[in-house]
mmCIF file of C-alpha atoms in Angstrom:
data_model
loop_
_atom_site.group_PDB
_atom_site.id
_atom_site.type_symbol
_atom_site.label_atom_id
_atom_site.label_comp_id
_atom_site.label_asym_id
_atom_site.label_seq_id
_atom_site.Cartn_x
_atom_site.Cartn_y
_atom_site.Cartn_z
ATOM 1 C CA UNK A 25 13.273 -20.894 0.727
ATOM 2 C CA UNK A 26 11.374 -17.738 -0.147
ATOM 3 C CA UNK A 27 13.045 -15.961 -3.085
ATOM 4 C CA UNK A 28 12.021 -12.610 -1.677
ATOM 5 C CA UNK A 29 12.384 -12.181 2.061
ATOM 6 C CA UNK A 30 10.927 -9.395 4.143
ATOM 7 C CA UNK A 31 11.771 -8.084 7.586
ATOM 8 C CA UNK A 32 10.485 -7.503 10.132
ATOM 9 C CA UNK A 33 7.392 -9.729 10.132
ATOM 10 C CA UNK A 34 5.449 -7.125 12.049
ATOM 11 C CA UNK A 35 5.980 -3.640 13.380
ATOM 12 C CA UNK A 36 4.227 -1.272 15.755
ATOM 13 C CA UNK A 37 5.124 2.409 15.406
ATOM 14 C CA UNK A 38 3.741 5.534 17.096
ATOM 15 C CA UNK A 39 1.939 8.076 14.975
ATOM 16 C CA UNK A 40 4.377 10.556 13.461
ATOM 17 C CA UNK A 41 7.352 8.205 13.560
ATOM 18 C CA UNK A 42 9.358 6.763 10.670
ATOM 19 C CA UNK A 43 8.446 3.255 9.476
ATOM 20 C CA UNK A 44 11.238 1.279 7.784
ATOM 21 C CA UNK A 45 10.636 -1.964 5.930
ATOM 22 C CA UNK A 46 13.223 -4.223 4.317
ATOM 23 C CA UNK A 47 13.304 -6.712 1.496
ATOM 24 C CA UNK A 48 16.080 -8.941 0.150
ATOM 25 C CA UNK A 49 16.035 -10.789 -3.150
ATOM 26 C CA UNK A 50 18.171 -13.498 -4.704
ATOM 27 C CA UNK A 51 18.034 -12.817 -8.455
ATOM 28 C CA UNK A 52 20.605 -10.213 -9.413
ATOM 29 C CA UNK A 53 19.022 -10.051 -12.902
ATOM 30 C CA UNK A 54 15.761 -8.647 -11.538
ATOM 31 C CA UNK A 55 15.003 -5.246 -13.007
ATOM 32 C CA UNK A 56 11.867 -3.996 -11.275
ATOM 33 C CA UNK A 57 11.139 -3.754 -7.591
ATOM 34 C CA UNK A 58 7.923 -2.655 -6.014
ATOM 35 C CA UNK A 59 6.029 -2.237 -2.798
ATOM 36 C CA UNK A 60 2.348 -3.072 -2.526
ATOM 37 C CA UNK A 61 0.075 -2.156 0.348
ATOM 38 C CA UNK A 62 -2.900 -4.225 1.454
ATOM 39 C CA UNK A 63 -5.380 -2.928 3.986
ATOM 40 C CA UNK A 64 -7.275 -5.535 5.962
ATOM 41 C CA UNK A 65 -9.833 -7.364 3.834
ATOM 42 C CA UNK A 66 -8.855 -5.458 0.701
ATOM 43 C CA UNK A 67 -6.852 -6.112 -2.449
ATOM 44 C CA UNK A 68 -3.130 -5.383 -2.666
ATOM 45 C CA UNK A 69 -2.430 -2.096 -4.397
ATOM 46 C CA UNK A 70 0.853 -0.873 -5.878
ATOM 47 C CA UNK A 71 2.470 1.819 -3.756
ATOM 48 C CA UNK A 72 5.854 2.579 -5.338
ATOM 49 C CA UNK A 73 8.321 1.009 -7.707
ATOM 50 C CA UNK A 74 11.945 1.478 -8.734
ATOM 51 C CA UNK A 75 14.085 0.233 -11.591
ATOM 52 C CA UNK A 76 17.591 1.519 -10.978
ATOM 53 C CA UNK A 77 19.898 1.771 -7.987
ATOM 54 C CA UNK A 78 19.294 4.692 -5.734
ATOM 55 C CA UNK A 79 16.396 6.399 -4.100
ATOM 56 C CA UNK A 80 12.948 7.556 -5.156
ATOM 57 C CA UNK A 81 10.661 9.752 -3.076
ATOM 58 C CA UNK A 82 6.924 10.294 -3.448
ATOM 59 C CA UNK A 83 5.346 12.338 -0.682
ATOM 60 C CA UNK A 84 5.930 10.614 2.654
ATOM 61 C CA UNK A 85 7.232 7.459 0.982
ATOM 62 C CA UNK A 86 10.833 6.727 -0.032
ATOM 63 C CA UNK A 87 12.121 3.590 -1.701
ATOM 64 C CA UNK A 88 15.805 2.595 -1.788
ATOM 65 C CA UNK A 89 17.366 -0.002 -4.067
ATOM 66 C CA UNK A 90 20.852 -1.500 -3.818
ATOM 67 C CA UNK A 91 21.249 -4.248 -6.398
ATOM 68 C CA UNK A 92 24.787 -5.100 -5.306
ATOM 69 C CA UNK A 93 23.573 -6.010 -1.831
ATOM 70 C CA UNK A 94 20.311 -7.524 -3.200
ATOM 71 C CA UNK A 95 18.317 -5.226 -0.934
ATOM 72 C CA UNK A 96 15.532 -2.698 -1.234
ATOM 73 C CA UNK A 97 13.559 -0.857 1.389
ATOM 74 C CA UNK A 98 10.540 1.352 2.000
ATOM 75 C CA UNK A 99 10.501 4.237 4.448
ATOM 76 C CA UNK A 100 7.343 6.012 5.532
ATOM 77 C CA UNK A 101 7.874 9.419 7.077
ATOM 78 C CA UNK A 102 5.343 10.831 9.590
ATOM 79 C CA UNK A 103 3.459 7.533 9.805
ATOM 80 C CA UNK A 104 -0.326 7.798 10.122
ATOM 81 C CA UNK A 105 -2.906 5.336 11.491
ATOM 82 C CA UNK A 106 -4.179 5.000 7.911
ATOM 83 C CA UNK A 107 -0.773 3.514 7.012
ATOM 84 C CA UNK A 108 -1.618 0.463 9.119
ATOM 85 C CA UNK A 109 -1.639 -2.396 6.616
ATOM 86 C CA UNK A 110 0.231 -5.391 5.250
ATOM 87 C CA UNK A 111 3.168 -4.272 3.101
ATOM 88 C CA UNK A 112 4.342 -6.630 0.362
ATOM 89 C CA UNK A 113 7.567 -6.255 -1.546
ATOM 90 C CA UNK A 114 7.901 -7.730 -5.025
ATOM 91 C CA UNK A 115 10.548 -8.288 -7.668
ATOM 92 C CA UNK A 116 9.897 -8.767 -11.358
ATOM 93 C CA UNK A 117 11.378 -11.252 -13.753
ATOM 94 C CA UNK A 118 13.473 -9.902 -16.619
ATOM 95 C CA UNK A 119 10.468 -9.785 -18.969
ATOM 96 C CA UNK A 120 8.543 -7.626 -16.539
ATOM 97 C CA UNK A 121 5.460 -9.815 -16.721
ATOM 98 C CA UNK A 122 5.768 -11.890 -13.570
ATOM 99 C CA UNK A 123 6.147 -10.759 -9.951
ATOM 100 C CA UNK A 124 7.428 -12.689 -6.955
ATOM 101 C CA UNK A 125 6.095 -11.396 -3.669
ATOM 102 C CA UNK A 126 7.462 -11.560 -0.152
ATOM 103 C CA UNK A 127 5.334 -12.809 2.737
ATOM 104 C CA UNK A 128 4.723 -9.291 3.954
ATOM 105 C CA UNK A 129 5.289 -7.026 6.956
ATOM 106 C CA UNK A 130 2.275 -6.141 9.034
ATOM 107 C CA UNK A 131 2.440 -2.518 10.216
ATOM 108 C CA UNK A 132 0.340 -1.017 12.988
ATOM 109 C CA UNK A 133 0.552 2.721 13.553
ATOM 110 C CA UNK A 134 -0.685 3.624 17.042
ATOM 111 C CA UNK A 135 -2.300 7.064 17.573
ATOM 112 C CA UNK B 26 -7.615 3.249 -12.825
ATOM 113 C CA UNK B 27 -7.607 -0.412 -13.793
ATOM 114 C CA UNK B 28 -10.787 -2.249 -12.899
ATOM 115 C CA UNK B 29 -10.664 -5.939 -12.050
ATOM 116 C CA UNK B 30 -13.723 -7.757 -10.765
ATOM 117 C CA UNK B 31 -14.055 -11.262 -9.368
ATOM 118 C CA UNK B 32 -16.984 -13.592 -8.804
ATOM 119 C CA UNK B 33 -18.100 -15.036 -6.556
ATOM 120 C CA UNK B 34 -16.746 -13.038 -3.635
ATOM 121 C CA UNK B 35 -17.355 -15.884 -1.218
ATOM 122 C CA UNK B 36 -17.750 -19.589 -1.938
ATOM 123 C CA UNK B 37 -18.238 -22.672 0.178
ATOM 124 C CA UNK B 38 -17.548 -25.931 -1.641
ATOM 125 C CA UNK B 39 -17.507 -29.598 -0.723
ATOM 126 C CA UNK B 40 -14.471 -31.820 -0.999
ATOM 127 C CA UNK B 41 -14.355 -33.406 -4.454
ATOM 128 C CA UNK B 42 -16.609 -30.824 -6.010
ATOM 129 C CA UNK B 43 -15.781 -28.576 -8.953
ATOM 130 C CA UNK B 44 -15.209 -24.875 -8.347
ATOM 131 C CA UNK B 45 -14.835 -22.132 -10.944
ATOM 132 C CA UNK B 46 -13.603 -18.686 -9.986
ATOM 133 C CA UNK B 47 -14.100 -15.935 -12.542
ATOM 134 C CA UNK B 48 -12.207 -12.735 -13.211
ATOM 135 C CA UNK B 49 -12.956 -9.844 -15.556
ATOM 136 C CA UNK B 50 -10.817 -6.819 -16.411
ATOM 137 C CA UNK B 51 -11.872 -3.807 -18.452
ATOM 138 C CA UNK B 52 -8.523 -2.185 -19.171
ATOM 139 C CA UNK B 53 -7.349 -4.254 -22.097
ATOM 140 C CA UNK B 54 -4.303 -5.577 -20.253
ATOM 141 C CA UNK B 55 -2.546 -8.434 -21.971
ATOM 142 C CA UNK B 56 -1.502 -10.297 -18.838
ATOM 143 C CA UNK B 57 -3.727 -11.787 -16.187
ATOM 144 C CA UNK B 58 -2.802 -13.690 -13.046
ATOM 145 C CA UNK B 59 -4.308 -15.902 -10.366
ATOM 146 C CA UNK B 60 -2.791 -15.884 -6.859
ATOM 147 C CA UNK B 61 -3.734 -17.399 -3.562
ATOM 148 C CA UNK B 62 -2.920 -15.710 -0.282
ATOM 149 C CA UNK B 63 -2.367 -17.653 2.925
ATOM 150 C CA UNK B 64 -0.949 -16.592 6.265
ATOM 151 C CA UNK B 65 2.743 -17.396 6.363
ATOM 152 C CA UNK B 66 3.015 -17.820 2.599
ATOM 153 C CA UNK B 67 2.089 -14.474 1.155
ATOM 154 C CA UNK B 68 0.843 -14.188 -2.403
ATOM 155 C CA UNK B 69 1.658 -17.229 -4.515
ATOM 156 C CA UNK B 70 1.193 -17.403 -8.268
ATOM 157 C CA UNK B 71 -0.998 -20.270 -9.497
ATOM 158 C CA UNK B 72 -1.489 -19.600 -13.222
ATOM 159 C CA UNK B 73 -1.089 -16.660 -15.558
ATOM 160 C CA UNK B 74 -1.862 -15.718 -19.125
ATOM 161 C CA UNK B 75 -0.302 -13.503 -21.780
ATOM 162 C CA UNK B 76 -3.499 -13.140 -23.785
ATOM 163 C CA UNK B 77 -6.628 -14.846 -25.029
ATOM 164 C CA UNK B 78 -6.113 -18.560 -25.491
ATOM 165 C CA UNK B 79 -2.874 -18.743 -23.491
ATOM 166 C CA UNK B 80 -2.286 -20.100 -20.004
ATOM 167 C CA UNK B 81 0.987 -20.668 -18.174
ATOM 168 C CA UNK B 82 1.798 -22.497 -14.961
ATOM 169 C CA UNK B 83 2.887 -20.396 -12.046
ATOM 170 C CA UNK B 84 4.698 -21.494 -8.922
ATOM 171 C CA UNK B 85 1.930 -23.680 -7.426
ATOM 172 C CA UNK B 86 -0.259 -24.990 -10.297
ATOM 173 C CA UNK B 87 -1.012 -28.478 -8.967
ATOM 174 C CA UNK B 88 -4.746 -29.048 -8.501
ATOM 175 C CA UNK B 89 -5.704 -26.003 -10.567
ATOM 176 C CA UNK B 90 -6.529 -25.320 -14.199
ATOM 177 C CA UNK B 91 -6.971 -21.970 -15.903
ATOM 178 C CA UNK B 92 -8.846 -20.718 -18.928
ATOM 179 C CA UNK B 93 -8.523 -17.419 -20.848
ATOM 180 C CA UNK B 94 -11.322 -17.363 -23.399
ATOM 181 C CA UNK B 95 -11.006 -13.650 -24.123
ATOM 182 C CA UNK B 96 -8.851 -10.598 -23.377
ATOM 183 C CA UNK B 97 -11.204 -9.628 -20.564
ATOM 184 C CA UNK B 98 -11.872 -12.939 -18.813
ATOM 185 C CA UNK B 99 -9.660 -15.385 -16.930
ATOM 186 C CA UNK B 100 -11.022 -18.314 -14.922
ATOM 187 C CA UNK B 101 -9.476 -20.560 -12.303
ATOM 188 C CA UNK B 102 -10.880 -24.073 -12.108
ATOM 189 C CA UNK B 103 -10.593 -26.536 -9.257
ATOM 190 C CA UNK B 104 -11.765 -29.845 -10.742
ATOM 191 C CA UNK B 105 -11.640 -31.761 -7.452
ATOM 192 C CA UNK B 106 -11.580 -29.305 -4.582
ATOM 193 C CA UNK B 107 -9.711 -30.257 -1.402
ATOM 194 C CA UNK B 108 -9.665 -28.620 2.056
ATOM 195 C CA UNK B 109 -6.026 -27.556 1.422
ATOM 196 C CA UNK B 110 -7.351 -25.235 -1.290
ATOM 197 C CA UNK B 111 -9.221 -23.186 1.288
ATOM 198 C CA UNK B 112 -7.757 -19.718 0.802
ATOM 199 C CA UNK B 113 -8.298 -16.206 -0.497
ATOM 200 C CA UNK B 114 -7.824 -16.042 -4.267
ATOM 201 C CA UNK B 115 -6.846 -12.867 -6.073
ATOM 202 C CA UNK B 116 -6.949 -12.165 -9.763
ATOM 203 C CA UNK B 117 -4.737 -9.447 -11.216
ATOM 204 C CA UNK B 118 -4.069 -7.863 -14.582
ATOM 205 C CA UNK B 119 -1.156 -5.892 -15.984
ATOM 206 C CA UNK B 120 1.050 -5.231 -18.951
ATOM 207 C CA UNK B 121 4.711 -5.814 -19.644
ATOM 208 C CA UNK B 122 7.485 -3.395 -20.465
ATOM 209 C CA UNK B 123 6.886 -0.339 -22.562
ATOM 210 C CA UNK B 124 3.142 -0.151 -22.242
ATOM 211 C CA UNK B 125 2.688 2.518 -19.595
ATOM 212 C CA UNK B 126 2.472 1.308 -15.997
ATOM 213 C CA UNK B 127 4.592 -1.639 -16.975
ATOM 214 C CA UNK B 128 4.963 -4.485 -14.499
ATOM 215 C CA UNK B 129 2.378 -2.951 -12.158
ATOM 216 C CA UNK B 130 -0.393 -5.378 -11.433
ATOM 217 C CA UNK B 131 -3.940 -4.355 -10.579
ATOM 218 C CA UNK B 132 -5.761 -6.703 -8.241
ATOM 219 C CA UNK B 133 -9.385 -7.689 -7.949
ATOM 220 C CA UNK B 134 -11.164 -7.681 -4.560
ATOM 221 C CA UNK B 135 -10.524 -11.378 -3.907
ATOM 222 C CA UNK B 136 -12.630 -14.507 -3.470
ATOM 223 C CA UNK B 137 -12.739 -16.270 -0.135
ATOM 224 C CA UNK B 138 -13.038 -20.000 -0.811
ATOM 225 C CA UNK B 139 -13.775 -22.533 1.904
ATOM 226 C CA UNK B 140 -13.637 -26.239 1.039
ATOM 227 C CA UNK B 141 -15.346 -28.437 3.620
#
């Protein structure tokens, strides 16, 4: 079973709407959680990361972490067609030198 | 920004042949990684390295070897390629805690490998 599970598998949202992506993990000792974005045919690229419980906002992007419920999420406000991509969540091992990725959520933002 | 390059970008190999995928990074990161990406499986770690001369097995190392001859270079070797190794392979580099953008990994553009 995947150690890091993402939902939904895919999502279609209208331009300007909120996009919400979810990730659950199984290792309560994990210390670093991140979201990567991968446009079609391109390399994954780090989007945002968080270390402690709570919320972190950067522009239109907000990441939430709840270690007690083994859950973190990404919210994209005012979604744009350029946000259409595969979104990968990842958790780090305790040493911070190894990431485990989820399968990904494919997002399509329709104009 | 971290620069990671991979070669070749596309490769067609025959079953049983030897394939070497190369990766170079210019940002002096200690750690380097090889992943494969397949639909339905996401990014899976094959091998990684903490520095020149070191290689470690990842989650799916069977059928693959790795070599880290220098800080900058990390190779993935398929001694006897099989059709099941047809995939997109990504190399990444990064550093561990306390060295700036710790835990963030910077990915190369990928190599599309087809084994016939």
